[in-house]
CSV table of N, CA and C in Angstrom, one decimal:
chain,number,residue,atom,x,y,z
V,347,UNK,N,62.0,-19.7,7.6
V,347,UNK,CA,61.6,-19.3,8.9
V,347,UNK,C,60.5,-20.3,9.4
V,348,UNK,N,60.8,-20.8,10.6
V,348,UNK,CA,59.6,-21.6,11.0
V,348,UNK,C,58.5,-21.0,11.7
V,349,UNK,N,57.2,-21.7,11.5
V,349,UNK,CA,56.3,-20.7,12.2
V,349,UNK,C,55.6,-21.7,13.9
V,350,UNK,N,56.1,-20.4,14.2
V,350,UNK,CA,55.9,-21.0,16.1
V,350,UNK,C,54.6,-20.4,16.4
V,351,UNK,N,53.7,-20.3,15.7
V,351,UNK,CA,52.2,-19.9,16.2
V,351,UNK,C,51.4,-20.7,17.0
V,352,UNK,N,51.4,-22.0,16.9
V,352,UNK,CA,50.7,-23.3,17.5
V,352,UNK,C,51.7,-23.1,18.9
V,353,UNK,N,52.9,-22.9,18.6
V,353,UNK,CA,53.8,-22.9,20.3
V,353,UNK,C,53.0,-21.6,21.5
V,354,UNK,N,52.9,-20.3,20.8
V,354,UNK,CA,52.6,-19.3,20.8
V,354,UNK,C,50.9,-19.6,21.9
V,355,UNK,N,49.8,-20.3,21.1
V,355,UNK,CA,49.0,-20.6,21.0
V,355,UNK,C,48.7,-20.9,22.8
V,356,UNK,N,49.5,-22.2,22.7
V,356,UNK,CA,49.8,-23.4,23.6
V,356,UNK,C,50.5,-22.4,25.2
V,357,UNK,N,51.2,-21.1,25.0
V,357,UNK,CA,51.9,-20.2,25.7
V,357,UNK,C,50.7,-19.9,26.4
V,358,UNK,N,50.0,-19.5,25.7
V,358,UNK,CA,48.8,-18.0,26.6
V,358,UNK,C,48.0,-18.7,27.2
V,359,UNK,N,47.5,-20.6,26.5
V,359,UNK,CA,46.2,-21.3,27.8
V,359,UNK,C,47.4,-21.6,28.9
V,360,UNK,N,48.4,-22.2,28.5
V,360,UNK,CA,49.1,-22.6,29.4
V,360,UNK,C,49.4,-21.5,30.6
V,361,UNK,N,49.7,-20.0,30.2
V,361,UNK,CA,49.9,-18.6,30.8
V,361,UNK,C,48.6,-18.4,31.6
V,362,UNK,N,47.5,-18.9,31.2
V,362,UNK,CA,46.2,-18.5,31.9
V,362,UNK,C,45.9,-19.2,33.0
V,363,UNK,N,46.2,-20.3,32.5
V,363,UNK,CA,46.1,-21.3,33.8
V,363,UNK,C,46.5,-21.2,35.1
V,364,UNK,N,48.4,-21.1,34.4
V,364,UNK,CA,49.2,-20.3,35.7
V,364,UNK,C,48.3,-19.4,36.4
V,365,UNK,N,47.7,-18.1,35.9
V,365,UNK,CA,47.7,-17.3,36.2
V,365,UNK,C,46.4,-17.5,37.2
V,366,UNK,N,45.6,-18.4,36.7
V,366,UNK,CA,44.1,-18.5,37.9
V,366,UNK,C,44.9,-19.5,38.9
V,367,UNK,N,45.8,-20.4,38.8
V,367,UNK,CA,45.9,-21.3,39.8
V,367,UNK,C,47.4,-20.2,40.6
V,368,UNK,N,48.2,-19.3,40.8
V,368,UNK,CA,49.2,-18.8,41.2
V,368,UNK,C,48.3,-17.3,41.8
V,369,UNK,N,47.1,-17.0,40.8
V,369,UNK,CA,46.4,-15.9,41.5
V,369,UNK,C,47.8,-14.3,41.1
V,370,UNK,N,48.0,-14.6,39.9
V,370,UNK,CA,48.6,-13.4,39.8
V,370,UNK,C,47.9,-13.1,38.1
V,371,UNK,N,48.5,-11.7,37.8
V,371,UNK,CA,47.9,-10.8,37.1
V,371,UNK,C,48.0,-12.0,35.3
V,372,UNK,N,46.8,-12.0,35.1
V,372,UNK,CA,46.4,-12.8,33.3
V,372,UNK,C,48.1,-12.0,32.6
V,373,UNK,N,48.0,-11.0,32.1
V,373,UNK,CA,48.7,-10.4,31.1
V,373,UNK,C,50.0,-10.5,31.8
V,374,UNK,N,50.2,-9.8,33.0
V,374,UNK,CA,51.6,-10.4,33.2
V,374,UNK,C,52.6,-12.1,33.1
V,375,UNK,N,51.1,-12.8,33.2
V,375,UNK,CA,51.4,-14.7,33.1
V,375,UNK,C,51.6,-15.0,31.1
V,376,UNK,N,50.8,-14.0,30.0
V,376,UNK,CA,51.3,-14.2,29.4
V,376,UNK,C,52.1,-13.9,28.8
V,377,UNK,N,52.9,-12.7,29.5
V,377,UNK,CA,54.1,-12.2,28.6
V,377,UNK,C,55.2,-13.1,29.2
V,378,UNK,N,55.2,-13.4,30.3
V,378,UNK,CA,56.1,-14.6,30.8
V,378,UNK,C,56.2,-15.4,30.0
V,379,UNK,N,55.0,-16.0,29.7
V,379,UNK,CA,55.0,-17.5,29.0
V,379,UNK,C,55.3,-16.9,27.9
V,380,UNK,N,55.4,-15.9,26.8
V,380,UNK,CA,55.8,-15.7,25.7
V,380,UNK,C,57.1,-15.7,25.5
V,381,UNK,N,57.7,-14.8,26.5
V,381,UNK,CA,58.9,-14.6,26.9
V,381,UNK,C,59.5,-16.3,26.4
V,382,UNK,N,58.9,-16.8,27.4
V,382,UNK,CA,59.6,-18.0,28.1
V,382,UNK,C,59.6,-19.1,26.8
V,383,UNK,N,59.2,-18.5,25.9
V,383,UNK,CA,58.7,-19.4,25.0
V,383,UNK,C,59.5,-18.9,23.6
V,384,UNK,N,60.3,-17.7,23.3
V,384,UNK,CA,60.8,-17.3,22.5
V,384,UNK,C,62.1,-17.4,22.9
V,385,UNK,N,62.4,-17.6,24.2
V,385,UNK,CA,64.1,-18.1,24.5
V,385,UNK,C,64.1,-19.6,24.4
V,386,UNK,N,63.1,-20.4,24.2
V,386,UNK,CA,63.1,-21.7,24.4
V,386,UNK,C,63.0,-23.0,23.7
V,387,UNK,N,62.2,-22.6,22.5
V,387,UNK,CA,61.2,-23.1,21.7
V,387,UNK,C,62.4,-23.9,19.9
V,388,UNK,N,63.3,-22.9,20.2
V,388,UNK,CA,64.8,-23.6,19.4
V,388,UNK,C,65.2,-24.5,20.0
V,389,UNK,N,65.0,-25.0,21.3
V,389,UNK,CA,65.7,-25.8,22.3
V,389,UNK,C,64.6,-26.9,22.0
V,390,UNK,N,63.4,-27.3,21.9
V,390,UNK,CA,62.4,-28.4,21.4
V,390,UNK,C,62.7,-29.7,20.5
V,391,UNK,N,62.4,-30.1,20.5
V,391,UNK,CA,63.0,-31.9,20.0
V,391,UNK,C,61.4,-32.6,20.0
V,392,UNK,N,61.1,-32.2,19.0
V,392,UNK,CA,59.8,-33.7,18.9
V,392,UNK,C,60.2,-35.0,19.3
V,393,UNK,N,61.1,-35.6,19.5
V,393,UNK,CA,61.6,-36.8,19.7
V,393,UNK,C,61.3,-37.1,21.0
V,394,UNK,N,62.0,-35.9,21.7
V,394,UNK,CA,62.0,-36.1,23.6
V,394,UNK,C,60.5,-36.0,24.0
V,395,UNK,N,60.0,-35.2,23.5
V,395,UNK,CA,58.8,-34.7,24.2
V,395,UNK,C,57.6,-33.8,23.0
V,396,UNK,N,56.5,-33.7,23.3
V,396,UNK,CA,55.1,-33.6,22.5
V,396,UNK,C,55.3,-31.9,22.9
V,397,UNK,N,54.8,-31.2,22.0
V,397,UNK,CA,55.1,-29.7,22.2
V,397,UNK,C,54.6,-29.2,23.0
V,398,UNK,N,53.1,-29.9,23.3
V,398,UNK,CA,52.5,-29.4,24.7
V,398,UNK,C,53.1,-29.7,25.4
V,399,UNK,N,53.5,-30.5,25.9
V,399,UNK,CA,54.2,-31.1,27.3
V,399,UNK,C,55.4,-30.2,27.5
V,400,UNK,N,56.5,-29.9,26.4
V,400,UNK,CA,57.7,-28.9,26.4
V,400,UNK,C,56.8,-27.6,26.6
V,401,UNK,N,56.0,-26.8,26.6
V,401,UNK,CA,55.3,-25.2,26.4
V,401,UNK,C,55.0,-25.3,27.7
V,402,UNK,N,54.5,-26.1,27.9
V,402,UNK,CA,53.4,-26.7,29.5
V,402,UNK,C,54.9,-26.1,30.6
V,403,UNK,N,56.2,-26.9,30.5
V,403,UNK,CA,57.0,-26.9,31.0
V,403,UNK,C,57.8,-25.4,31.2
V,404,UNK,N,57.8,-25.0,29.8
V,404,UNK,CA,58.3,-23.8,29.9
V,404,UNK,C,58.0,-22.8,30.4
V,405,UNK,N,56.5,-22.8,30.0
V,405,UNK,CA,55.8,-21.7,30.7
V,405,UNK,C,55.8,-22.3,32.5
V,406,UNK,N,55.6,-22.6,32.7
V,406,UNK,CA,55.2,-23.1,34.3
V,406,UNK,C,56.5,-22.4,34.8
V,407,UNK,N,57.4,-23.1,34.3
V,407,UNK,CA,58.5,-22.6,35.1
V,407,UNK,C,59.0,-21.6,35.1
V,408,UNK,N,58.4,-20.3,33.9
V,408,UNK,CA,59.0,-19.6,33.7
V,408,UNK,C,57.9,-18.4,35.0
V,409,UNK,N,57.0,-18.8,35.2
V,409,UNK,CA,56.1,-18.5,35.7
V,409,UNK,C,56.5,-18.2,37.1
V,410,UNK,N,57.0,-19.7,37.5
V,410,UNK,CA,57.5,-19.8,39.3
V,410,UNK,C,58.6,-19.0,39.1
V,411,UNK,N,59.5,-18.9,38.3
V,411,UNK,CA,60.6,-18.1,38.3
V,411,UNK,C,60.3,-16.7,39.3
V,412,UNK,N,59.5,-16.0,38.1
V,412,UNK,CA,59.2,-14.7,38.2
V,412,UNK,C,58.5,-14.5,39.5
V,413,UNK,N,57.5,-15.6,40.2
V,413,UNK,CA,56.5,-15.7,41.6
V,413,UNK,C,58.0,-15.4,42.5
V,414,UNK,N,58.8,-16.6,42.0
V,414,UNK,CA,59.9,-16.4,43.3
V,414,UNK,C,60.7,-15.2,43.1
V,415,UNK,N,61.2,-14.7,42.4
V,415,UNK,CA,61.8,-13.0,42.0
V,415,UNK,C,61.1,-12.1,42.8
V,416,UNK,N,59.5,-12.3,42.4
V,416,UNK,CA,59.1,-11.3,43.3
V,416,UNK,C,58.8,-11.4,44.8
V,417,UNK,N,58.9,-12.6,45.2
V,417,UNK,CA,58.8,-12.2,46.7
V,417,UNK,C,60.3,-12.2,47.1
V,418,UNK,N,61.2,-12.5,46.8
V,418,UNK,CA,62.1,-12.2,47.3
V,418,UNK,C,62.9,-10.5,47.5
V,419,UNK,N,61.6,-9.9,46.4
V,419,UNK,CA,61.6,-8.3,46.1
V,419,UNK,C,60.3,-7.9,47.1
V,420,UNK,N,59.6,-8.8,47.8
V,420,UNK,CA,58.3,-8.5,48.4
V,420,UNK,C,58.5,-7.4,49.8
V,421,UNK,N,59.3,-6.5,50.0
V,421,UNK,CA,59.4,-5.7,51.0
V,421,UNK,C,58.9,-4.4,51.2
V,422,UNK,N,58.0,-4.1,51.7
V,422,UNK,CA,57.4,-2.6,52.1
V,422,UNK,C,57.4,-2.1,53.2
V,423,UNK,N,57.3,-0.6,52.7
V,423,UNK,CA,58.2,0.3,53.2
V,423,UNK,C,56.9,-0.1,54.2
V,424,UNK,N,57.6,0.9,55.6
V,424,UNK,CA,56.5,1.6,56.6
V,424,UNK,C,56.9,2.1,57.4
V,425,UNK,N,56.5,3.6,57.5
V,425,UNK,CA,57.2,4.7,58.5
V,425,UNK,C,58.9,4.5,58.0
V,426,UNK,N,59.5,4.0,59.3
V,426,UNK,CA,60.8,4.0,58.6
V,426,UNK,C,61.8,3.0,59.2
V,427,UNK,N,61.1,1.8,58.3
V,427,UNK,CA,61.2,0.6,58.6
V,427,UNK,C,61.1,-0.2,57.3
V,428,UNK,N,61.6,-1.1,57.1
V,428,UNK,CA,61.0,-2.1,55.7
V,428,UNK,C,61.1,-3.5,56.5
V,429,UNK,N,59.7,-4.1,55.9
V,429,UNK,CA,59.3,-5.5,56.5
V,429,UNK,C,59.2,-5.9,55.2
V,430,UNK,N,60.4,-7.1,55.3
V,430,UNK,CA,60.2,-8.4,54.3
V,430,UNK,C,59.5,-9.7,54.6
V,431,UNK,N,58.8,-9.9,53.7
V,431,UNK,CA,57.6,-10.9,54.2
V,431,UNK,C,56.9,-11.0,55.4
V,432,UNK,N,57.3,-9.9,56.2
V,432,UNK,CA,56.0,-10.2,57.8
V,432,UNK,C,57.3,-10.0,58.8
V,433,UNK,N,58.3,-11.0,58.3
V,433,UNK,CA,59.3,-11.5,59.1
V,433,UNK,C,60.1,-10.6,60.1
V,434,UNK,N,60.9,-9.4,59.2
V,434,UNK,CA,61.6,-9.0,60.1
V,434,UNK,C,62.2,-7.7,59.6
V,435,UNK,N,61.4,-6.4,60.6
V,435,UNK,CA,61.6,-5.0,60.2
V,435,UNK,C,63.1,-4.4,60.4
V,436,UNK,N,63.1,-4.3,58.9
V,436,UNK,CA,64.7,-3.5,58.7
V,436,UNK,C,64.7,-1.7,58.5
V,437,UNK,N,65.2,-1.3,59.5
V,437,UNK,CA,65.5,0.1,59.2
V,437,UNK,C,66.5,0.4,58.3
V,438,UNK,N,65.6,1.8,57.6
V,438,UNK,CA,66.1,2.1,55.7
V,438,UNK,C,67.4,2.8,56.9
V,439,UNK,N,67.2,3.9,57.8
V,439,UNK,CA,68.8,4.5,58.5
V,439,UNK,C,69.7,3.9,58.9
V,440,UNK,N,70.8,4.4,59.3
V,440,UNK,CA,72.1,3.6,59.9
V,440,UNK,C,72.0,3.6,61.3
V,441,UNK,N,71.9,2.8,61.8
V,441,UNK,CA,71.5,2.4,63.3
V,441,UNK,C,72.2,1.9,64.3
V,442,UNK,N,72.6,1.6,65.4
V,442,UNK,CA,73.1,0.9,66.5
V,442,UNK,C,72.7,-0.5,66.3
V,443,UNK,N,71.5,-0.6,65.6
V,443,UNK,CA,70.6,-1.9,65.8
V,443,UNK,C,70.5,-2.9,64.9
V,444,UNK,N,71.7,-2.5,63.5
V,444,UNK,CA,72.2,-2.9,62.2
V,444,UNK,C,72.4,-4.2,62.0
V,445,UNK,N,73.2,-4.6,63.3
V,445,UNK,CA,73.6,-6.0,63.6
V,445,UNK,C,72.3,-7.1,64.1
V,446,UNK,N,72.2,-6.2,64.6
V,446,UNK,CA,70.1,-7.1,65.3
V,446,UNK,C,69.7,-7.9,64.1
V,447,UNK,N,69.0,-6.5,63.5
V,447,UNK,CA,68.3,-7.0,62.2
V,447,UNK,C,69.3,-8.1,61.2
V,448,UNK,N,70.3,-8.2,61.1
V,448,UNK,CA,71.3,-9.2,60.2
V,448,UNK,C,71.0,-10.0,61.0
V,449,UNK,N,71.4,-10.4,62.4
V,449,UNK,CA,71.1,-11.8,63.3
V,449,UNK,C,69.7,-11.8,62.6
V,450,UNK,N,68.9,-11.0,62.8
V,450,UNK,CA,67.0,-11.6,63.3
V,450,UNK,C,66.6,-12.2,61.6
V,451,UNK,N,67.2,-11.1,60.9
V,451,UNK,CA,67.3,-12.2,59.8
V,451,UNK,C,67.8,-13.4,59.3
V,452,UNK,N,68.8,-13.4,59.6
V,452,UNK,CA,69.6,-15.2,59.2
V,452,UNK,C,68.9,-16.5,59.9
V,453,UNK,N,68.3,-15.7,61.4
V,453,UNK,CA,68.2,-16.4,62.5
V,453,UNK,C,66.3,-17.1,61.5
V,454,UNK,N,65.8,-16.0,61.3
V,454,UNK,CA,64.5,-16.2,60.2
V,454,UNK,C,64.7,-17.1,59.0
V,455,UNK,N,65.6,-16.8,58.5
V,455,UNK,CA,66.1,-17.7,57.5
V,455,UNK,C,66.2,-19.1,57.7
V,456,UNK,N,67.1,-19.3,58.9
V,456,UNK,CA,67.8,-20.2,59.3
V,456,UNK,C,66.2,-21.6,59.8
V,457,UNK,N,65.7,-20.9,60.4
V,457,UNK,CA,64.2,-21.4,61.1
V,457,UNK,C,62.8,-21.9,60.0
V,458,UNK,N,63.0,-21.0,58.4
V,458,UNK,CA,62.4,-21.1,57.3
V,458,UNK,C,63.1,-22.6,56.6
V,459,UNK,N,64.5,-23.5,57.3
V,459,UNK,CA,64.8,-24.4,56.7
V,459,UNK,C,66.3,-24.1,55.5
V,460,UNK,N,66.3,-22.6,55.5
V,460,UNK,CA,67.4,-22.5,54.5
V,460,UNK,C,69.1,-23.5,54.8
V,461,UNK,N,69.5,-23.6,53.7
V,461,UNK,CA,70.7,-23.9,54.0
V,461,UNK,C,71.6,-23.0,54.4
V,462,UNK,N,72.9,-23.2,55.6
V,462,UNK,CA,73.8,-22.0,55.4
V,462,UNK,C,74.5,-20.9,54.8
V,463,UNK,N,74.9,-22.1,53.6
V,463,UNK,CA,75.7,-21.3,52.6
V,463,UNK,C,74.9,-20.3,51.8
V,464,UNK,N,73.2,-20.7,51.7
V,464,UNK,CA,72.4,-19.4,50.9
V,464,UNK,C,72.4,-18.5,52.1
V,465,UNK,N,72.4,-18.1,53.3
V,465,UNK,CA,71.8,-17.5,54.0
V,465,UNK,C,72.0,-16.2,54.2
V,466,UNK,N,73.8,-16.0,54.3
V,466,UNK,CA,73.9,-14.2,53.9
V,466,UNK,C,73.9,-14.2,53.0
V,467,UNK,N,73.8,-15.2,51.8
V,467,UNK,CA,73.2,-14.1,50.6
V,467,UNK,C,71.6,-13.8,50.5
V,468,UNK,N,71.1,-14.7,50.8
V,468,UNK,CA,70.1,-14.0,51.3
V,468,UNK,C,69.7,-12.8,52.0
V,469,UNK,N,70.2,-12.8,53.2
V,469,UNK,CA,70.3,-11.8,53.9
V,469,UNK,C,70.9,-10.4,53.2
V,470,UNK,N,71.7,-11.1,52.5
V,470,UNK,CA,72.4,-9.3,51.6
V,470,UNK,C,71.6,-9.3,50.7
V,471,UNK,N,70.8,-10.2,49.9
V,471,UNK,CA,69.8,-9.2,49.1
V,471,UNK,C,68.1,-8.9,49.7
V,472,UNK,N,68.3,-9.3,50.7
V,472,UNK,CA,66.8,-8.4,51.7
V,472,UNK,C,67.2,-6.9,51.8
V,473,UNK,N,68.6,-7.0,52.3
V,473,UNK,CA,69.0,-5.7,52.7
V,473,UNK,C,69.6,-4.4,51.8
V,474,UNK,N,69.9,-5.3,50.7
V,474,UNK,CA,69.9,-4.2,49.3
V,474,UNK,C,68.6,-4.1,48.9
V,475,UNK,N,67.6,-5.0,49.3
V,475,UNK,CA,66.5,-4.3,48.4
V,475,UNK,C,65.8,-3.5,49.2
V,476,UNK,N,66.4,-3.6,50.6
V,476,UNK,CA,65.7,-2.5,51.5
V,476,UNK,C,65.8,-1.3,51.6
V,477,UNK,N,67.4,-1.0,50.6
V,477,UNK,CA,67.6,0.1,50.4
V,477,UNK,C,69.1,0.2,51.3
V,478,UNK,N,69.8,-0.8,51.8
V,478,UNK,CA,70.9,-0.6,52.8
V,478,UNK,C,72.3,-0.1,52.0
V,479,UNK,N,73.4,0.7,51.8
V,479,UNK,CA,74.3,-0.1,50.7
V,479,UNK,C,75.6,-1.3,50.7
V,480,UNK,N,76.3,-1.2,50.5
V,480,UNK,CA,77.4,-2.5,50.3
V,480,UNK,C,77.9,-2.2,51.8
V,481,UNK,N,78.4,-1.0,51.9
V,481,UNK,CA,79.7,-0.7,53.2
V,481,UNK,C,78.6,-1.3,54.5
V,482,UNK,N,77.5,-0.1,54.5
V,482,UNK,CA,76.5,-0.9,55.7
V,482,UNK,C,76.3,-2.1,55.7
V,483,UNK,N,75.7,-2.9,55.0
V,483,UNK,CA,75.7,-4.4,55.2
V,483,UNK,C,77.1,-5.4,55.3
V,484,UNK,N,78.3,-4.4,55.2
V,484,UNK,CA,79.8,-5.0,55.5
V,484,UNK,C,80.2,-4.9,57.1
V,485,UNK,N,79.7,-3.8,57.2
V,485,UNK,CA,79.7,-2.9,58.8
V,485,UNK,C,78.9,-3.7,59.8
V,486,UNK,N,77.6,-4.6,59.5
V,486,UNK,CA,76.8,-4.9,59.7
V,486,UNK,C,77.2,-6.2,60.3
V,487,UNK,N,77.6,-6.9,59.1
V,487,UNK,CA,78.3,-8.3,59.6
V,487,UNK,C,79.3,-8.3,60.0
V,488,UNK,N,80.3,-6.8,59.9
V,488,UNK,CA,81.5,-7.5,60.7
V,488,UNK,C,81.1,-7.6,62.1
V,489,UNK,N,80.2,-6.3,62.1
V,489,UNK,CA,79.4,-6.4,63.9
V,489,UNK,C,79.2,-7.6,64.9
V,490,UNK,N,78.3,-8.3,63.6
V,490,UNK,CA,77.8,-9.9,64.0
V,490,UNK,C,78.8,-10.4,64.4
V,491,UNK,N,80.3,-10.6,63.6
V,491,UNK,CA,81.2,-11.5,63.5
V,491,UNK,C,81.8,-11.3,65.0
V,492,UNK,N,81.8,-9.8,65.4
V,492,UNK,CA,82.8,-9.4,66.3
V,492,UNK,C,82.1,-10.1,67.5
V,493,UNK,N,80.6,-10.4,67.6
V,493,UNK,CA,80.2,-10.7,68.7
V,493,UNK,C,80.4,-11.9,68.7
V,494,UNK,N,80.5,-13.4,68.1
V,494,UNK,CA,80.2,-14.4,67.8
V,494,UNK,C,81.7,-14.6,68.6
């Protein structure tokens, strides 16, 4: 059995660092990097690269991962509405206005530089995580489609 303690080591400054320069929670940055570091660390090659430089890598990335996970999960509730990132309030009900919010989002999307092909998937996972289900956000865009 090999011992990955020095990898381990190398996880948590590297996890701390993240965590003062990304401004998110210490212990959440090093269970990431631990994480990120026990799926990884069999994948290492002294040859290619110095262990720091591989841990440095792992962890970082494993880091932005989870940053981008969560804002893409960043939606709160209010009254009875859900606003994702500031941008654009989606009603949790079934509404007349179903199709709005799908335009005002893509249209957001679209304006943020996205490419097209991510954009209703984007759009369908704003609105599943808003709480919409499958049929509504099917209903939704055929809406769109019918007006286009």
């Amino acid at each position: 059995m090999t011992d990955y303690s020095e990898a381990y080591q190398l996880a948590k400054v590297f996890a701390i660092v993240a965590a003062k320069k990304y401004r998110i929670d210490i212990d959440d940055a090093i269970s990431d990097g631990y994480l990120a570091v026990s799926e990884k660390i069999t994948k290492f090659d002294p040859e290619k690269a110095k262990l720091t430089t591989y841990i440095y890598m792992v962890v970082t990335r494993q880091i932005i991962t989870t940053l981008r996970s969560r804002k893409v999960r960043s939606c709160v509730k209010s009254n009875s509405e859900v606003v994702c990132d500031g941008a654009v309030a989606i009603p949790e009900e079934n509404s007349d206005d179903d199709s709005s919010v799908v335009v005002r989002l893509a249209l957001d999307l679209a304006a943020s530089g996205k490419k097209h092909k991510t954009i209703r998937k984007s759009v369908e996972n704003a609105l599943v995580e808003a709480g919409w289900g499958k049929n509504r956000i099917a209903e939704a865009f055929d809406s769109v489609l019918e007006r286009v």
